Coordinates of C-alpha atoms in Angstrom, one line a residue:
Chain A
M678 CA 97.3 83.7 121.7
N679 CA 95.5 82.7 118.5
S680 CA 92.7 80.8 120.2
A681 CA 90.2 83.7 120.4
G682 CA 88.7 83.0 117.0
A683 CA 89.1 81.2 113.7
S684 CA 90.8 82.8 110.7
A685 CA 88.9 82.8 107.4
L686 CA 91.6 80.6 105.8
S687 CA 91.3 77.9 108.5
Q688 CA 87.6 77.7 107.7
G689 CA 88.3 77.4 104.0
C690 CA 87.2 81.0 103.2
A691 CA 88.8 84.2 102.1
G692 CA 87.8 87.8 102.6
C693 CA 88.0 89.5 99.2
E694 CA 90.8 92.1 99.4
V695 CA 88.9 94.5 97.2
C696 CA 85.2 94.4 98.3
G697 CA 85.4 92.6 101.6
L698 CA 83.0 89.8 100.7
V699 CA 83.7 86.5 102.5
V700 CA 83.8 83.7 100.0
R701 CA 84.4 79.9 100.3
L702 CA 87.6 78.9 98.5
P703 CA 87.4 75.9 96.1
V704 CA 88.6 72.5 97.2
P705 CA 91.1 71.4 96.0
A706 CA 92.8 74.8 95.9
G707 CA 92.6 76.4 92.5
A708 CA 92.0 79.8 90.9
A709 CA 88.9 81.5 92.2
S710 CA 87.5 85.0 91.8
C711 CA 85.2 87.0 93.9
P712 CA 81.6 86.6 92.7
R713 CA 80.8 90.2 93.6
C714 CA 83.8 92.3 92.3
G715 CA 85.5 89.7 90.1
E716 CA 88.9 90.1 91.8
R717 CA 91.2 87.1 92.0
L718 CA 90.8 85.5 95.5
H719 CA 93.7 84.4 97.6
G720 CA 93.7 82.9 101.0
R721 CA 97.1 84.7 101.4
R722 CA 98.7 87.0 98.8
P723 CA 100.8 84.7 96.5
A724 CA 104.5 84.6 97.2
S725 CA 104.1 87.5 99.6
I726 CA 107.3 86.9 101.6
E727 CA 109.5 86.3 98.5
R728 CA 108.2 89.4 96.7
T729 CA 108.5 91.6 99.8
W730 CA 112.0 90.5 100.4
A731 CA 113.0 91.1 96.8
L732 CA 111.5 94.6 96.9
T733 CA 113.1 95.4 100.3
I734 CA 116.5 94.4 99.1
A735 CA 116.1 96.4 95.9
A736 CA 115.1 99.5 97.9
L737 CA 118.1 99.0 100.2
L738 CA 120.4 99.0 97.2
L739 CA 118.7 102.0 95.6
Y740 CA 119.0 103.8 99.0
I741 CA 122.8 104.0 98.7
P742 CA 123.0 106.1 95.5
A743 CA 120.0 108.1 96.7
N744 CA 122.0 109.3 99.6
L745 CA 125.5 109.6 98.0
L746 CA 124.5 111.4 94.7
P747 CA 123.5 115.0 94.7
V748 CA 119.8 115.8 94.5
M749 CA 120.2 119.3 93.1
T750 CA 122.9 121.5 91.7
T751 CA 122.9 125.3 92.1
N752 CA 124.6 127.2 89.3
T753 CA 125.8 130.8 89.6
P754 CA 128.4 132.7 87.6
L755 CA 130.8 131.8 90.4
G756 CA 130.4 128.1 89.9
A757 CA 128.2 125.2 90.7
V758 CA 127.3 123.7 94.1
S759 CA 125.8 120.2 94.5
D760 CA 123.8 119.1 97.5
T761 CA 122.9 115.6 98.6
I762 CA 119.8 115.0 100.7
M763 CA 121.7 115.3 104.0
Q764 CA 123.4 118.5 102.9
G765 CA 120.0 119.9 102.0
V766 CA 118.8 119.1 105.6
V767 CA 122.0 120.8 107.1
E768 CA 121.4 123.9 104.9
L769 CA 117.8 124.1 106.0
W770 CA 119.0 124.1 109.7
S771 CA 118.8 127.7 110.9
P772 CA 117.4 129.5 114.0
T773 CA 114.0 130.0 112.2
S774 CA 113.6 127.0 109.9
W775 CA 114.9 124.2 112.1
P776 CA 111.5 122.6 112.5
L777 CA 111.3 122.1 108.8
A778 CA 114.8 120.7 108.8
I779 CA 113.6 118.0 111.2
V780 CA 110.5 117.3 109.1
V781 CA 112.7 116.8 106.0
F782 CA 115.2 114.7 107.9
V783 CA 112.4 112.4 109.3
A784 CA 110.7 112.1 105.9
S785 CA 113.8 111.5 103.8
V786 CA 116.1 109.6 106.1
T787 CA 114.3 108.2 109.1
I788 CA 111.2 106.9 107.3
P789 CA 112.8 105.1 104.3
L790 CA 115.4 103.5 106.5
G791 CA 113.0 102.7 109.3
K792 CA 110.6 101.2 106.8
L793 CA 113.3 98.8 105.4
I794 CA 114.3 97.7 108.9
A795 CA 110.7 97.3 110.0
L796 CA 109.9 95.2 106.8
A797 CA 112.9 93.0 107.4
Y798 CA 111.8 92.5 111.0
L799 CA 108.2 91.6 110.0
L800 CA 109.5 89.2 107.3
L801 CA 111.9 87.5 109.6
T802 CA 109.4 87.0 112.4
V803 CA 106.8 85.7 110.0
Q804 CA 109.3 83.2 108.5
R805 CA 110.3 82.0 111.9
G806 CA 106.6 81.4 112.6
S807 CA 106.7 83.7 115.6
V808 CA 103.4 84.1 117.6
R809 CA 104.7 86.7 120.0
S810 CA 103.6 90.4 120.0
N811 CA 101.3 89.9 117.1
E812 CA 99.3 93.0 117.9
Q813 CA 102.3 95.2 118.0
R814 CA 103.6 93.8 114.7
V815 CA 100.3 94.4 112.9
R816 CA 100.3 97.9 114.4
L817 CA 103.8 98.4 113.0
Y818 CA 102.6 97.3 109.6
R819 CA 99.7 99.8 109.7
L820 CA 102.1 102.5 110.7
L821 CA 104.3 101.7 107.7
K822 CA 101.4 101.8 105.3
F823 CA 100.4 105.2 106.7
I824 CA 103.7 107.1 106.9
G825 CA 105.4 105.6 103.8
R826 CA 104.0 108.1 101.4
W827 CA 105.6 111.0 103.3
S828 CA 109.0 110.1 102.1
M829 CA 108.0 111.7 98.8
L830 CA 108.5 115.1 100.4
D831 CA 112.0 115.6 99.2
V832 CA 111.0 114.9 95.6
F833 CA 108.5 117.7 95.7
V834 CA 110.9 120.1 97.4
D835 CA 113.5 119.5 94.7
T836 CA 110.9 119.8 91.9
F837 CA 109.7 123.2 93.1
V838 CA 113.1 124.6 93.9
V839 CA 114.2 123.6 90.3
A840 CA 111.0 125.1 88.8
L841 CA 111.4 128.5 90.6
I842 CA 115.1 129.1 90.4
Q843 CA 115.5 129.4 86.7
L844 CA 117.1 132.9 86.5
Q845 CA 119.7 132.3 83.8
P846 CA 122.4 133.6 83.7
L847 CA 122.1 134.9 87.3
M848 CA 121.3 131.6 89.1
W849 CA 119.6 128.4 88.2
V850 CA 119.1 125.0 89.8
E851 CA 119.3 121.6 88.1
P852 CA 118.0 118.3 89.5
G853 CA 120.8 115.8 90.4
A854 CA 121.0 112.1 89.6
G855 CA 120.1 111.3 93.2
V856 CA 116.5 112.4 92.9
I857 CA 115.7 109.5 90.5
Y858 CA 117.2 106.9 93.0
F859 CA 115.4 108.6 95.9
A860 CA 112.1 108.6 94.1
A861 CA 112.7 104.9 93.2
V862 CA 113.3 104.1 96.9
V863 CA 110.0 105.7 97.9
V864 CA 108.0 103.9 95.2
V865 CA 109.7 100.5 95.7
T866 CA 109.2 100.6 99.5
M867 CA 105.5 101.6 99.0
V868 CA 105.0 98.6 96.7
A869 CA 107.0 96.4 99.1
V870 CA 104.7 97.3 102.0
N871 CA 101.6 96.6 99.8
S872 CA 103.0 93.2 98.8
F873 CA 103.4 92.1 102.4
D874 CA 100.4 90.2 103.7
P875 CA 99.7 91.2 107.3
R876 CA 97.5 88.2 107.8
L877 CA 100.7 86.0 107.7
I878 CA 101.6 87.6 111.1
W879 CA 98.6 85.7 112.7
D880 CA 99.1 82.3 111.0
L881 CA 100.3 79.5 113.2
P882 CA 103.3 77.7 111.8
Q883 CA 101.4 74.6 110.9
Q884 CA 98.7 76.6 109.2
E885 CA 101.2 78.4 107.1
K886 CA 102.3 75.1 105.4
Q887 CA 98.9 74.3 104.1
A888 CA 98.1 77.9 103.2
H889 CA 96.5 78.5 99.8
G890 CA 98.9 80.0 97.3
Chain B
M12 CA 69.1 100.8 102.8
A13 CA 69.2 98.4 99.9
G14 CA 67.0 99.3 96.9
E15 CA 64.5 97.0 95.3
G16 CA 66.7 96.3 92.4
V17 CA 69.5 94.7 94.3
P18 CA 69.8 90.9 93.5
A19 CA 68.4 88.9 96.4
A20 CA 71.6 87.0 96.9
A21 CA 73.6 90.2 97.2
T22 CA 71.2 91.6 99.8
A23 CA 71.2 88.3 101.7
A24 CA 75.0 88.0 101.8
T25 CA 76.0 91.5 102.6
A26 CA 73.2 93.6 103.9
S27 CA 71.2 91.4 106.1
A28 CA 71.3 93.3 109.3
A29 CA 69.6 90.8 111.5
G30 CA 72.4 88.3 111.8
G31 CA 75.1 90.8 111.2
T32 CA 77.5 90.9 108.3
L33 CA 80.1 88.2 108.1
L34 CA 83.6 89.6 107.4
A35 CA 87.2 88.6 107.6
C36 CA 89.6 91.2 109.1
P37 CA 91.8 92.4 106.3
D38 CA 94.8 92.6 108.7
C39 CA 94.5 89.4 110.6
D40 CA 91.9 87.3 108.8
L41 CA 89.7 86.7 111.9
L42 CA 86.2 85.8 110.9
Q43 CA 83.7 87.8 112.7
R44 CA 80.1 88.9 112.5
L45 CA 79.6 92.6 112.4
P46 CA 76.5 93.7 114.5
P47 CA 74.4 96.5 113.1
L48 CA 76.2 99.7 114.0
P49 CA 74.5 102.7 115.6
L50 CA 75.0 106.1 113.9
H51 CA 78.5 107.5 114.0
H52 CA 79.9 104.4 115.7
A53 CA 82.8 102.5 114.4
A54 CA 83.7 98.8 114.6
C55 CA 87.3 97.5 114.9
C56 CA 88.6 93.9 114.7
A57 CA 88.2 92.0 117.9
R58 CA 91.7 90.6 117.7
C59 CA 94.0 93.1 116.0
R60 CA 92.0 96.3 116.5
A61 CA 92.1 97.1 112.8
P62 CA 89.4 99.6 111.9
L63 CA 86.7 97.7 110.1
C64 CA 84.0 100.1 109.3
R65 CA 82.1 103.1 110.5
H66 CA 78.4 104.0 110.2
K67 CA 78.4 107.2 108.2
P68 CA 75.2 109.1 107.8
D69 CA 74.1 110.1 104.3
S70 CA 77.4 108.8 102.9
L71 CA 76.5 109.1 99.2
E72 CA 75.1 112.6 99.4
R73 CA 77.9 114.0 101.5
T74 CA 80.5 112.4 99.3
L75 CA 78.9 113.8 96.2
A76 CA 78.9 117.3 97.6
L77 CA 82.5 117.2 98.8
A78 CA 83.7 115.5 95.6
L79 CA 82.1 118.2 93.4
A80 CA 83.7 121.0 95.5
A81 CA 87.1 119.2 95.4
A82 CA 86.8 118.9 91.6
I83 CA 86.3 122.6 91.2
L84 CA 89.2 123.4 93.6
L85 CA 91.6 121.0 91.9
L86 CA 90.8 122.7 88.5
I87 CA 91.5 126.2 90.0
A88 CA 94.6 124.9 91.8
N89 CA 96.1 123.8 88.5
L90 CA 95.2 126.9 86.5
V91 CA 96.4 129.7 88.6
P92 CA 100.0 130.5 89.7
M93 CA 101.2 128.8 92.9
L94 CA 104.5 130.4 93.7
G95 CA 106.3 133.4 92.5
L96 CA 109.6 135.0 93.3
S97 CA 111.2 138.3 92.5
V98 CA 114.9 138.9 92.5
A99 CA 116.9 141.8 91.1
G100 CA 113.9 143.2 89.3
R101 CA 112.9 139.9 87.7
E102 CA 109.8 138.0 88.5
A103 CA 109.0 134.4 87.9
F104 CA 105.8 132.4 88.6
T105 CA 105.1 128.7 88.5
T106 CA 102.0 126.5 88.6
V107 CA 102.0 122.9 89.7
L108 CA 102.4 121.9 86.1
G109 CA 105.2 124.4 85.7
G110 CA 107.1 122.5 88.3
V111 CA 106.6 119.3 86.3
I112 CA 107.6 120.9 83.0
A113 CA 110.8 122.4 84.6
M114 CA 111.8 119.0 86.0
W115 CA 111.2 117.4 82.6
R116 CA 113.3 120.0 80.7
E117 CA 116.1 119.9 83.2
G118 CA 116.6 116.2 82.6
S119 CA 114.6 114.2 85.2
Q120 CA 111.8 112.9 83.0
V121 CA 111.1 110.0 85.4
V122 CA 110.8 112.2 88.4
A123 CA 108.7 114.7 86.4
M124 CA 106.2 111.9 85.5
L125 CA 106.1 110.8 89.1
V126 CA 105.3 114.3 90.4
L127 CA 102.7 114.7 87.6
F128 CA 101.1 111.5 88.7
A129 CA 101.1 112.1 92.5
A130 CA 100.2 115.8 92.4
V131 CA 97.8 116.1 89.5
I132 CA 96.7 112.8 87.8
A133 CA 96.1 110.7 91.0
P134 CA 94.1 113.4 92.8
A135 CA 92.0 114.0 89.6
L136 CA 91.4 110.3 89.3
E137 CA 90.6 110.0 93.0
I138 CA 87.9 112.7 92.7
G139 CA 86.7 111.6 89.3
C140 CA 86.3 107.9 90.2
L141 CA 84.5 108.7 93.4
L142 CA 82.2 111.1 91.7
L143 CA 81.2 108.6 89.1
V144 CA 80.8 105.8 91.7
V145 CA 78.5 107.9 93.8
L146 CA 76.4 109.1 90.9
A147 CA 76.2 105.6 89.4
V148 CA 75.0 103.8 92.6
R149 CA 72.2 106.2 93.2
R150 CA 69.9 103.9 91.2
P151 CA 70.9 100.3 92.1
P152 CA 71.9 97.9 90.8
A153 CA 74.8 99.9 89.4
P154 CA 76.5 98.3 86.3
H155 CA 79.6 96.2 87.0
W156 CA 82.1 98.8 85.6
V157 CA 81.4 100.8 88.7
A158 CA 83.2 98.0 90.7
T159 CA 86.3 98.6 88.5
L160 CA 86.1 102.3 89.3
L161 CA 85.8 101.7 93.0
H162 CA 88.8 99.4 92.9
G163 CA 90.7 102.1 91.0
Y164 CA 89.7 104.6 93.6
E165 CA 91.2 102.5 96.4
F166 CA 94.4 102.2 94.5
V167 CA 94.8 105.8 93.4
R168 CA 94.1 107.1 96.9
E169 CA 97.5 105.9 98.2
W170 CA 99.3 107.7 95.3
S171 CA 97.4 111.0 95.5
M172 CA 99.8 113.2 97.5
I173 CA 98.5 116.7 97.5
E174 CA 99.2 117.2 101.2
I175 CA 102.8 116.0 100.8
M176 CA 103.3 118.3 97.8
L177 CA 102.0 121.2 99.8
L178 CA 104.5 120.6 102.6
G179 CA 107.2 120.2 99.9
V180 CA 106.2 123.6 98.4
L181 CA 106.5 125.2 101.9
V182 CA 110.0 123.7 102.4
A183 CA 111.0 124.9 98.9
L184 CA 109.6 128.3 99.8
I185 CA 111.7 128.6 102.9
K186 CA 114.8 127.4 101.0
I187 CA 114.3 130.0 98.3
A188 CA 113.3 132.8 100.8
E189 CA 117.0 133.4 101.7
L190 CA 117.9 134.0 98.0
A191 CA 114.9 135.9 96.7
T192 CA 111.5 137.4 97.7
V193 CA 108.8 134.7 97.5
I194 CA 105.3 135.6 96.5
P195 CA 102.7 133.0 97.5
G196 CA 100.1 132.5 94.7
L197 CA 96.4 131.8 94.9
A198 CA 96.9 128.1 94.1
L199 CA 98.8 127.7 97.3
F200 CA 95.7 128.6 99.4
V201 CA 93.4 126.6 97.1
L202 CA 95.6 123.5 97.6
G203 CA 95.5 124.1 101.3
S204 CA 91.8 123.9 101.4
L205 CA 91.8 121.0 99.0
V206 CA 93.8 118.9 101.5
F207 CA 91.0 119.2 104.0
L208 CA 88.3 118.7 101.4
L209 CA 89.9 115.5 100.1
A210 CA 90.3 114.2 103.7
A211 CA 86.6 115.0 104.4
M212 CA 85.6 113.4 101.1
A213 CA 87.4 110.1 101.9
A214 CA 86.0 110.2 105.5
A215 CA 82.4 110.7 104.3
F216 CA 82.5 107.8 101.8
D217 CA 81.4 104.4 102.9
P218 CA 82.5 101.8 100.4
R219 CA 80.2 99.2 101.9
V220 CA 77.2 101.2 100.9
A221 CA 78.5 101.4 97.3
W222 CA 79.4 97.7 97.1
Q223 CA 75.9 96.7 98.2
R224 CA 74.5 98.6 95.2
I225 CA 76.8 97.3 92.5
E226 CA 75.8 94.4 90.3
W227 CA 77.7 91.2 91.0
A228 CA 80.4 90.0 88.6
A229 CA 79.2 86.4 88.7
G230 CA 75.6 87.7 88.5
G231 CA 72.6 86.4 90.4
A232 CA 72.0 83.6 92.9
A233 CA 74.8 81.2 91.9
G234 CA 77.5 83.6 93.1
G235 CA 75.5 84.5 96.1
A236 CA 75.1 80.9 97.2
E237 CA 78.8 80.3 96.9
A238 CA 79.6 83.3 99.0
M239 CA 77.2 82.3 101.8
R240 CA 78.5 80.3 104.7

């Protein structure tokens, strides 16, 4: 599978992650920086697997309060009603606005959860030194990088509902504690995807051992 | 393409079209030589199909024009009202910043900062960085701080979320519409056009052209020789 060409690392080189210049890494391995842009050079991102695991688990823990705690509270003279993310989706479901309900559901529930499962899958296959379906796995990684930002949708929805419905004492909306956890899930998963090094997918098990840190 | 002022090493390592540019795929690390690309053609990695680069015509000039337009639209979008509602004879309007301030006051300062960053600061930095880069590289070699700006641009692009905010505003609008009459403001339409302008700006910009014109960190031939294979 891997025989088509040589990776930069196997040739003792690294492509700069910032400007793309291919640079020869020092022997023995040590700190090096890109002569063009000055960025630190790494054959592979340092401690990529450990960092991505830590961030993925952190995001999974944050995901629980994000879904259980209310994201907004609607106050009226009759009392207060609190909505979690799922309740917000259910409320949006109506004969006219159901497409938006689906969009919000996909952005706030499917994407964060799918991202965590996909990251765990990528990490496990890389750790096992799998060489199967490399192309599909790197495509999955690119998809994660592309769609991850869209989870932020619900944070914006809550912000502008809160900003507009400030009609004291008639009706006003307050943000709930869940928004902070949800925003944290989005940010942490985005950082997790960025800390994963997709080049690890293509490394053969024996190459991985001598990889430059 | 490369100007007279570019250090020889830089031109030799990155711009020599004859042998093709040596590059390592950012997604799979495959070393490959990039042949000179015909106009409007794109190259992708031979192994993992990652998009590597595209030959964009007049990259710097087009980016400059689009970035200037985007800067003006972003300014307008943040100054005029975005959404209003009227209920029981009362009217309320909000701008993008108004949303941030309401969130701050109602107790979610962290979320307010995040919205401020993703909806206002990051897009402003995205446009500002690119504008400065494009202007600075017009006369190569551009000083090395341009490299820092270009690096910042790549980072901030991911956190600039105007299009997501716009969709969020639409969902908020539908949610509120059952409680009150919603009045769409001018900023909503300006933001709508800004989404397309930002996409066009990012598509027009070719970072390789800019990198070729920026002064090297290590400076001169020593760095260049090290980089050559």
